[in-house]
GROMACS .gro file of C-alpha atoms in nm:
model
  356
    1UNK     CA    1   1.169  -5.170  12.176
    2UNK     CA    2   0.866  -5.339  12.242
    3UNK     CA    3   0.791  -5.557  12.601
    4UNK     CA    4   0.608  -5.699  12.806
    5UNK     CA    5   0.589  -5.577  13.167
    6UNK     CA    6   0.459  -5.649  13.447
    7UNK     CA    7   0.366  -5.410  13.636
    8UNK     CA    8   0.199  -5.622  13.982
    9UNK     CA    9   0.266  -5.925  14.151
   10UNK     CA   10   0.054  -6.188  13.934
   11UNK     CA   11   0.022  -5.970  13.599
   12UNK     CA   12  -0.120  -5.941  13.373
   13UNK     CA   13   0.127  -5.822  13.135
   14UNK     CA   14   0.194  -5.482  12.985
   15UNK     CA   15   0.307  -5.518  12.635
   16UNK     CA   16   0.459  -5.127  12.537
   17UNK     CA   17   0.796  -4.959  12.444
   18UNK     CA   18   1.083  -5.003  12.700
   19UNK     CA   19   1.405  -4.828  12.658
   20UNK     CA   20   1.685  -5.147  12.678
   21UNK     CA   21   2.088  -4.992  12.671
   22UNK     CA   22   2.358  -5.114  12.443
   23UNK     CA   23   2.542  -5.459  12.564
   24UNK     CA   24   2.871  -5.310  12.833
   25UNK     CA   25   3.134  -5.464  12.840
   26UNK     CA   26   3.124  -5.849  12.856
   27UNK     CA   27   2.771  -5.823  12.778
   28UNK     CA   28   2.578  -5.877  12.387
   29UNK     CA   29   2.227  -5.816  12.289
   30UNK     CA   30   2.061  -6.143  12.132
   31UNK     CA   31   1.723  -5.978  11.916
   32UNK     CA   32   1.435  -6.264  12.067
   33UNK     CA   33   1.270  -6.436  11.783
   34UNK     CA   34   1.116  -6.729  12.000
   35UNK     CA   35   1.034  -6.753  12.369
   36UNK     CA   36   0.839  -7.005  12.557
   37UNK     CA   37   0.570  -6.897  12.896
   38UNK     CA   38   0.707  -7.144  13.168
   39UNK     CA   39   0.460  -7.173  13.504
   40UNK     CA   40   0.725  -7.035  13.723
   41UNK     CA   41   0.732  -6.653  13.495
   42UNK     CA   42   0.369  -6.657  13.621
   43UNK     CA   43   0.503  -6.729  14.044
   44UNK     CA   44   0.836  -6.520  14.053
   45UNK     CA   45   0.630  -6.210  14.132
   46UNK     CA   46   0.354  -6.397  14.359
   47UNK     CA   47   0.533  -6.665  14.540
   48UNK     CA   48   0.960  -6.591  14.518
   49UNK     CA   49   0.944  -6.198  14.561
   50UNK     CA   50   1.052  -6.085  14.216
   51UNK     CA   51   1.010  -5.735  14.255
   52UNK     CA   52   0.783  -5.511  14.007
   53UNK     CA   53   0.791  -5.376  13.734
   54UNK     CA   54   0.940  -5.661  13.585
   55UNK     CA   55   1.018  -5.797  13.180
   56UNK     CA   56   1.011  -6.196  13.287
   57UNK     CA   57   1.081  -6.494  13.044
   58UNK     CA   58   1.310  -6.710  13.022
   59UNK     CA   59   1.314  -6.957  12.754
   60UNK     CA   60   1.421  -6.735  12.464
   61UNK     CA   61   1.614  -6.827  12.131
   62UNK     CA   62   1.759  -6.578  11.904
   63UNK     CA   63   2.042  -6.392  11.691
   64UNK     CA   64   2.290  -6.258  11.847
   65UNK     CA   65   2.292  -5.828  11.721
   66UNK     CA   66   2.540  -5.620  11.869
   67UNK     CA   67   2.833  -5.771  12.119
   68UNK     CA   68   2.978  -5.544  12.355
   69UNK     CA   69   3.393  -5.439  12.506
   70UNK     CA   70   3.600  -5.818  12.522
   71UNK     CA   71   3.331  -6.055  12.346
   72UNK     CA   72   3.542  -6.269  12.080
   73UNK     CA   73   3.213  -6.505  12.101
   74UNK     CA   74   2.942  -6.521  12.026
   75UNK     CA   75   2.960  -6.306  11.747
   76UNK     CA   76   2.714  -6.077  11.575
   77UNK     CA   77   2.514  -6.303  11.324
   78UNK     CA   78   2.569  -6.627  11.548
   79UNK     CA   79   2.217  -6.810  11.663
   80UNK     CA   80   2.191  -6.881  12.054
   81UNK     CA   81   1.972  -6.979  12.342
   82UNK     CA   82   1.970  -6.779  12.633
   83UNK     CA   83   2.071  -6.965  12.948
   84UNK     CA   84   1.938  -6.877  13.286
   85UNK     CA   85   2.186  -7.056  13.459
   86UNK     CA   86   2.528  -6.960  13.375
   87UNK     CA   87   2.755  -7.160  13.594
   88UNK     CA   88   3.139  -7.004  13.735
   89UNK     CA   89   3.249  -7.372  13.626
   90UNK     CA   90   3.491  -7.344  13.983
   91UNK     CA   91   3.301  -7.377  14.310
   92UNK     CA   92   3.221  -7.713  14.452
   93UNK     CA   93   2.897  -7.834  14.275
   94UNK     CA   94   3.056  -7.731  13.924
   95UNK     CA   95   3.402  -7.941  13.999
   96UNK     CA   96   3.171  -8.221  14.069
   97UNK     CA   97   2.929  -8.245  13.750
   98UNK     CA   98   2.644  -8.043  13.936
   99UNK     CA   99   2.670  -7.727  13.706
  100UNK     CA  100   2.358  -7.686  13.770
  101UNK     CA  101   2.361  -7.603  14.135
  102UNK     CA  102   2.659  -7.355  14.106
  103UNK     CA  103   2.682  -7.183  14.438
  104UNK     CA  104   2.837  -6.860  14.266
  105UNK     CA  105   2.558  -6.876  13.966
  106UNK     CA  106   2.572  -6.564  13.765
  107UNK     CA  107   2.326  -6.345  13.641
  108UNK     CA  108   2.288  -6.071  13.371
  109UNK     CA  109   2.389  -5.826  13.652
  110UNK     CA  110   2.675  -6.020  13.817
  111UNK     CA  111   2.848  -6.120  13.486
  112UNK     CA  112   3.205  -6.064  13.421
  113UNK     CA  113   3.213  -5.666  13.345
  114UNK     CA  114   2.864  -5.650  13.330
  115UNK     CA  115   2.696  -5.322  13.519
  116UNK     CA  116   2.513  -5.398  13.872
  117UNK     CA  117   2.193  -5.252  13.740
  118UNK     CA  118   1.922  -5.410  13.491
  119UNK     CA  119   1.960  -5.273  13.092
  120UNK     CA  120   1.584  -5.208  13.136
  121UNK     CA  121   1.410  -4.876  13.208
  122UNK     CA  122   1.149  -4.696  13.129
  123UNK     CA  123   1.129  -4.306  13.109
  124UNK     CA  124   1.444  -4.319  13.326
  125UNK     CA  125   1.314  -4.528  13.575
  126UNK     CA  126   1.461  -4.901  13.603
  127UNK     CA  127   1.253  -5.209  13.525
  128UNK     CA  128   1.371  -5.555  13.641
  129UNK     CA  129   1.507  -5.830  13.410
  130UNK     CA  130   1.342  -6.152  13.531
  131UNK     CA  131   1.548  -6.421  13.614
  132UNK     CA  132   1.866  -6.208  13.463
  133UNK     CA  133   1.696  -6.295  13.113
  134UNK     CA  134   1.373  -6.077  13.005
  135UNK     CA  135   1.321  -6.270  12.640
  136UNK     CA  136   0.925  -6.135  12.666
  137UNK     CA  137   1.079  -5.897  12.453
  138UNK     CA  138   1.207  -5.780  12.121
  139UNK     CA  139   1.543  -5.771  12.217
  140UNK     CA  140   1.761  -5.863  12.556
  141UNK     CA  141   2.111  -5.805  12.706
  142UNK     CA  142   2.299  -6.041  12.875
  143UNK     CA  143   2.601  -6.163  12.940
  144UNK     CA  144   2.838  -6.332  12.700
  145UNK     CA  145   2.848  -6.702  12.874
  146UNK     CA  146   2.423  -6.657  12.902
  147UNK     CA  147   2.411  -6.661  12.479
  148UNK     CA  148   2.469  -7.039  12.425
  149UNK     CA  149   2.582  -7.119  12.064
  150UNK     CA  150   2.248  -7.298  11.873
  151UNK     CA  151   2.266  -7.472  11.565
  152UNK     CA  152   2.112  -7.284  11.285
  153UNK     CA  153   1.939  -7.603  11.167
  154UNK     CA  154   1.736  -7.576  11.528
  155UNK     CA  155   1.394  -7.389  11.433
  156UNK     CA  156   1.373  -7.146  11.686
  157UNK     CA  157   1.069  -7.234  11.809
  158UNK     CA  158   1.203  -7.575  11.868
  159UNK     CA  159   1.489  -7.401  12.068
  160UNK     CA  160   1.269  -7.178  12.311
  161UNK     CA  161   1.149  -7.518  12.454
  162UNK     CA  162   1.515  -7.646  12.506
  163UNK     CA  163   1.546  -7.325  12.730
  164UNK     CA  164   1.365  -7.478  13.030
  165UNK     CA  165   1.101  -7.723  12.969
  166UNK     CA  166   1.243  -7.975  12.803
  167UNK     CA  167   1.603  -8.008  12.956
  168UNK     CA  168   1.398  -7.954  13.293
  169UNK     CA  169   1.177  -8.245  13.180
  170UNK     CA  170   1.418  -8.520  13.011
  171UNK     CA  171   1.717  -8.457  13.228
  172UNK     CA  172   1.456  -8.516  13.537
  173UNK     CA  173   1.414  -8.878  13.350
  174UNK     CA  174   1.737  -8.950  13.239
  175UNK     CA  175   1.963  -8.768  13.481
  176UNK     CA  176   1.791  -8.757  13.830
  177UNK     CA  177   1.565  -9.100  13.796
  178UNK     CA  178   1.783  -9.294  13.532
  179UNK     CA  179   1.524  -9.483  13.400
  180UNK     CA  180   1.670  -9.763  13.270
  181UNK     CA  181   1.529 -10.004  12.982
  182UNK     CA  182   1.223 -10.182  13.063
  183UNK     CA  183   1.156  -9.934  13.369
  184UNK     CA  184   0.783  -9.873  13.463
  185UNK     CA  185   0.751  -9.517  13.494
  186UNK     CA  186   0.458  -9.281  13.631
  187UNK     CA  187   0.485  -8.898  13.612
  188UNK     CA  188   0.262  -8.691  13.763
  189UNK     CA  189   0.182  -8.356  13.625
  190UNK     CA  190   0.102  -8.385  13.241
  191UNK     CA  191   0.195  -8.002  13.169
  192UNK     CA  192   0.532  -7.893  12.936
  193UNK     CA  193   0.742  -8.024  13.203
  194UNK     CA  194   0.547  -8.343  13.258
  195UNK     CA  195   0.563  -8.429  12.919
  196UNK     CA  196   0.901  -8.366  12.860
  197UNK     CA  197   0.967  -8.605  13.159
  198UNK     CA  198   0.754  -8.850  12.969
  199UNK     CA  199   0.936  -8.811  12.595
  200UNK     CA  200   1.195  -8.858  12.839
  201UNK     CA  201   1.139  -9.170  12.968
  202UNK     CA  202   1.106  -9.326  12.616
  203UNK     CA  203   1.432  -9.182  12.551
  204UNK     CA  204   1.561  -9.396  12.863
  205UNK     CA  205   1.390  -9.699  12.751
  206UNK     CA  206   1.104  -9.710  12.984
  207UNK     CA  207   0.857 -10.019  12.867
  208UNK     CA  208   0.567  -9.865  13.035
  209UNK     CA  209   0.484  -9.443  13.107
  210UNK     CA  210   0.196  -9.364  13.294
  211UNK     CA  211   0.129  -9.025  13.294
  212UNK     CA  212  -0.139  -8.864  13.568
  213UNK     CA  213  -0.335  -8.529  13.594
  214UNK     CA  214  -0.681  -8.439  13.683
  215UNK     CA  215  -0.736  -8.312  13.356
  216UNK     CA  216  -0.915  -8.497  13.120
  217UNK     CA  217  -0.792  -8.257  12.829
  218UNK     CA  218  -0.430  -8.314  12.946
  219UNK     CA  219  -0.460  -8.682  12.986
  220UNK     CA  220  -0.590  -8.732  12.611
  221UNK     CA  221  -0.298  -8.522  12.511
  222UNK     CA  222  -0.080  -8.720  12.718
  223UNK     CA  223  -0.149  -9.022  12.533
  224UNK     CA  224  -0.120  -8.836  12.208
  225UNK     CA  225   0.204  -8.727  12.265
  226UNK     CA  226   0.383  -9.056  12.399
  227UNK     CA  227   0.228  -9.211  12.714
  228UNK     CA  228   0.099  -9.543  12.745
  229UNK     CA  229  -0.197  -9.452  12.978
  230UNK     CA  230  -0.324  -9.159  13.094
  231UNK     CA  231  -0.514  -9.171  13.442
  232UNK     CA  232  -0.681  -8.932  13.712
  233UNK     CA  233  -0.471  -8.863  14.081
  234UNK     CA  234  -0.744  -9.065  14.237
  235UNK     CA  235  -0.629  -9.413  14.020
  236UNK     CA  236  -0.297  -9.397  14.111
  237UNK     CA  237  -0.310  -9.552  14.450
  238UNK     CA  238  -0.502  -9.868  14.317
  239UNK     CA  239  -0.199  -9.915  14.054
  240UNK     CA  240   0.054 -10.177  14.068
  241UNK     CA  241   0.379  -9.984  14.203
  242UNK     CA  242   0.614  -9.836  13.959
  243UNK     CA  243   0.992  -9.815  13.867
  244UNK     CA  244   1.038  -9.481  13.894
  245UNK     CA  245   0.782  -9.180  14.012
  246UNK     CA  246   0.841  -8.838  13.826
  247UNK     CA  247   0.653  -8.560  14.015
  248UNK     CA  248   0.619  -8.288  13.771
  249UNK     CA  249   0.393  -8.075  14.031
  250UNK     CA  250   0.595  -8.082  14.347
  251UNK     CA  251   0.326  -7.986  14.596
  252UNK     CA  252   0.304  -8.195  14.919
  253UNK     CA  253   0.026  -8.405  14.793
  254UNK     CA  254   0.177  -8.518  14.526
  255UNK     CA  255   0.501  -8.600  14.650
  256UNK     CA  256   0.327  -8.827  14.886
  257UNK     CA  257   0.148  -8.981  14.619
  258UNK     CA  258   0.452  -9.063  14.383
  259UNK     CA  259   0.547  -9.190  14.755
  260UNK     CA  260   0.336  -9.449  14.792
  261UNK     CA  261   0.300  -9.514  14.383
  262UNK     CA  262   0.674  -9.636  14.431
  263UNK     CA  263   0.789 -10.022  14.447
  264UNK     CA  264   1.008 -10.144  14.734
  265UNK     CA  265   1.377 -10.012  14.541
  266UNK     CA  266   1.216  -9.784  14.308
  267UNK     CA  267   1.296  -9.392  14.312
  268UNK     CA  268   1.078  -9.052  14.322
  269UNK     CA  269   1.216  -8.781  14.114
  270UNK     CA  270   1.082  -8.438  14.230
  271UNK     CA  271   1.129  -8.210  13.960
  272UNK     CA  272   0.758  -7.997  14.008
  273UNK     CA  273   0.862  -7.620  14.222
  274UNK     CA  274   0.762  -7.663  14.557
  275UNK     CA  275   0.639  -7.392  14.789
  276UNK     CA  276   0.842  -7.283  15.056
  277UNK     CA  277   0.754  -7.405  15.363
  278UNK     CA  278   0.522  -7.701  15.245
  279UNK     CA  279   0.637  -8.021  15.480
  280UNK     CA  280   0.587  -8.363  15.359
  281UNK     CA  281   0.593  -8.639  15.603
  282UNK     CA  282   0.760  -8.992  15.525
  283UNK     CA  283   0.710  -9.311  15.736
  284UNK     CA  284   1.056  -9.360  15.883
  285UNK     CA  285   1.030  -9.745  15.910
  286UNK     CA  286   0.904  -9.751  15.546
  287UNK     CA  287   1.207  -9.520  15.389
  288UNK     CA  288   1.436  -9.760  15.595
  289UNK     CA  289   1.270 -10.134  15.516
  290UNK     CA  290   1.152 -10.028  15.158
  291UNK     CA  291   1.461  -9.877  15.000
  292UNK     CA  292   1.300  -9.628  14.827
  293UNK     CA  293   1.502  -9.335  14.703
  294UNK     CA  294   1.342  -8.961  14.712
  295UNK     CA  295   1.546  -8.732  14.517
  296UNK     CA  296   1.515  -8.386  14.421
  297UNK     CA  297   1.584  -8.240  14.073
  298UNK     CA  298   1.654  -7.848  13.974
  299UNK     CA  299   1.663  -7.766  13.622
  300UNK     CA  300   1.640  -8.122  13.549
  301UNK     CA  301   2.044  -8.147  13.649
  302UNK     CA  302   2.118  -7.983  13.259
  303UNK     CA  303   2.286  -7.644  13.190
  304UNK     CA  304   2.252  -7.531  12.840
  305UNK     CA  305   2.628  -7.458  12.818
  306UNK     CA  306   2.650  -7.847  12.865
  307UNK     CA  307   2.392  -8.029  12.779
  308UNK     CA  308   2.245  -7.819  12.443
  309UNK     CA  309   2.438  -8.036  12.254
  310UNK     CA  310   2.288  -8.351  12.351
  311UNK     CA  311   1.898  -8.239  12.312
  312UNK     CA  312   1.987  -8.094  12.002
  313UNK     CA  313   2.113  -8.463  11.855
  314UNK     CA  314   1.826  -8.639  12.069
  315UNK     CA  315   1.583  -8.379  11.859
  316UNK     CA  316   1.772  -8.456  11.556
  317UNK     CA  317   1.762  -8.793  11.560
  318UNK     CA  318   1.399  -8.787  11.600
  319UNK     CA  319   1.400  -8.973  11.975
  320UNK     CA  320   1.291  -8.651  12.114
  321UNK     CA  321   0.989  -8.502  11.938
  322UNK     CA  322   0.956  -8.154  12.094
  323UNK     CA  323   0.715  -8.019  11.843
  324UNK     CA  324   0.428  -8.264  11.985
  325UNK     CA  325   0.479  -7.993  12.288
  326UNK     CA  326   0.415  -7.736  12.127
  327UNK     CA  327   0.030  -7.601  12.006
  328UNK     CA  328   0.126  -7.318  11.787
  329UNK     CA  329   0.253  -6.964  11.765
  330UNK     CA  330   0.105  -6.600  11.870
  331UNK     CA  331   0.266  -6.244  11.876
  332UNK     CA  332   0.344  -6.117  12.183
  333UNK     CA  333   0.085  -5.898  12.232
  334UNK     CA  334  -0.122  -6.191  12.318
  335UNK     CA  335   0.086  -6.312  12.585
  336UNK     CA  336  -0.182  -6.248  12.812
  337UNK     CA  337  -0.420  -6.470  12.642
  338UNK     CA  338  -0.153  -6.773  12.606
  339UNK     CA  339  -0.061  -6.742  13.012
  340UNK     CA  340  -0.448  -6.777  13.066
  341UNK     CA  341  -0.479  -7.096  12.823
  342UNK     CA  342  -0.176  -7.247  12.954
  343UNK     CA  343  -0.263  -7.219  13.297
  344UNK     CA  344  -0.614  -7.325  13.272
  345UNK     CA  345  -0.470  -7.627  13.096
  346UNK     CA  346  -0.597  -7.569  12.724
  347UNK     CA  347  -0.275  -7.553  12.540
  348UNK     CA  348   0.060  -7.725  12.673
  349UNK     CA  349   0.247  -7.472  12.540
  350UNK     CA  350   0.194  -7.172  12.230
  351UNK     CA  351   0.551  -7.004  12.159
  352UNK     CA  352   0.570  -6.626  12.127
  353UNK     CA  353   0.720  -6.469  11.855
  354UNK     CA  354   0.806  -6.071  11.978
  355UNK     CA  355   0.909  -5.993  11.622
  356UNK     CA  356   0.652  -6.158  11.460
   0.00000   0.00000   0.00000
């Protein structure tokens, strides 16, 4: 089948025939017919020590094509997402809502019945399935739980975005920040994830969305898509404070900015990937005499297994417009050309289509 690997920390991407094994037991094989380029496939080989070679992506909707020993579901014929976070649904953060952080999180490789090594090789020599997922492919296998039933009336390329972006996005709004009706609400960062913070914060009622980016492209898109006002880092400060503060970047300079962007009471949502080992330093007497509330966010606090359900209906309903996200379509053999538009900020986000 065809791929795309990488073969070096960074890229760029080698799109050629890899040999993928039939689904084991516990395991099916979901044939890719959408998948979305996040930002992190681009830092799992550069900045968290993904090893090489390496089929990444992540965000991948398809049918499911061949099931393997003990699957009663999904079944061949049924359309899914592929989850990258596949909670055991018994440790502590699972018992307690937080699915999300599972402390026993499974993987393609750690599944029930699933083999320890990756269904990937080439000429007999393994390749690595990025975050336990690999959709920069034709086809993938994964475990059972990982192949989330999708409704068939989902367009696939509408799905691919609910694999990360979006439920990384609107559950940092809604879940993490809880913006509430008539909420002021800045987010900085105006890429996929940005954006889906800010359709999120209409979904939550926010009265006013301001989003904020150093690019001028991004800003005018911003607006286009759903925020109020669209401004460069260096206006922020002079602002009135907001609500709520969604930092889509997560870099120490930003944090600090959505710091001091915040009200006496409000909140800062960090949902942006920070770099280990970046510090960010907070006045103690202000944390303490200005009540305001820093709060992390992985994933958005959404697993698909979950939480599909409800973007699907928010989509449905028409509150949540995910196809102003996307730009268009391309075959993977130009994934190369849509990481380098996405990451210089030309396109939010162009879907692959591996089969075409």
């Amino acid at each position: 089948m065809r791929a795309a690997v990488m073969w070096e920390p960074g890229g760029p991407f080698d799109v050629r025939e890899v040999d993928l094994r039939e689904p084991g037991p516990g395991e099916v094989a979901v044939d890719i017919h959408a998948c979305g380029l996040c930002a992190s496939d681009m830092t799992l080989t550069t900045v968290f020590g993904i090893p090489t070679p390496v089929v990444l992506g992540h965000e991948g909707a398809g049918i499911v094509s061949a099931v393997g020993a003990g699957v009663s579901s999904p079944a061949v014929g049924d359309h899914v997402l592929i989850a990258w976070i596949t909670p055991c649904g018994a440790c502590a953060p699972c018992r307690r809502a937080q699915s999300h952080l599972c402390s026993r999180r499974r993987t393609s490789r750690e599944g029930e019945g699933a083999g320890p090594s990756s269904p990937l090789s080439i000429d007999g020599t393994e390749v690595q399935q990025g975050m336990a997922t690999a959709t920069f492919a034709h086809r993938t296998v994964v475990p059972a739980i990982a192949a989330v039933a999708l409704d068939p009336s989902v367009p696939f390329v509408v799905a691919a975005m609910m694999g990360c972006a979006v439920p990384t996005g609107v559950g940092a709004a809604i879940r993490s920040a809880r913006v509430q009706p008539g909420d002021h609400v800045a987010v900085i960062g105006a890429g996929a994830i940005g954006m889906s913070a800010v359709l999120g914060a209409r979904v939550g009622g926010a009265t006013r969305i301001v989003s904020v980016d150093p690019s001028a492209t991004r800003r005018e898109r911003a607006v286009a898509i759903g925020s109020d006002e669209a401004v460069d880092p260096e206006e922020l400060a002079s602002m009135s404070p907001f609500d709520v503060v969604i930092d889509a970047v997560g870099r120490a300079e930003t944090t600090t900015a959505a710091w001091r962007a915040t009200r006496r009471g409000g909140s800062i949502t960090v949902v942006g990937a920070g770099r280990p080992g970046q510090k960010i330093e907070i006045d103690a007497y202000e944390l303490f005499h200005d009540e305001k509330r820093l709060v992390g966010c992985f994933a958005g606090g959404m697993t698909l297994a979950r939480d599909l359900p409800v973007l699907v209906d928010l989509w449905s309903s028409g509150r949540l417009p995910i196809e102003s996200l996307i730009d268009g379509t391309a075959d993977l053999g130009r994934i190369n050309e849509v990481a380098a538009a996405q990451g210089a900020g030309e396109v939010l986000r162009t879907i692959l289509l591996p089969r075409g």
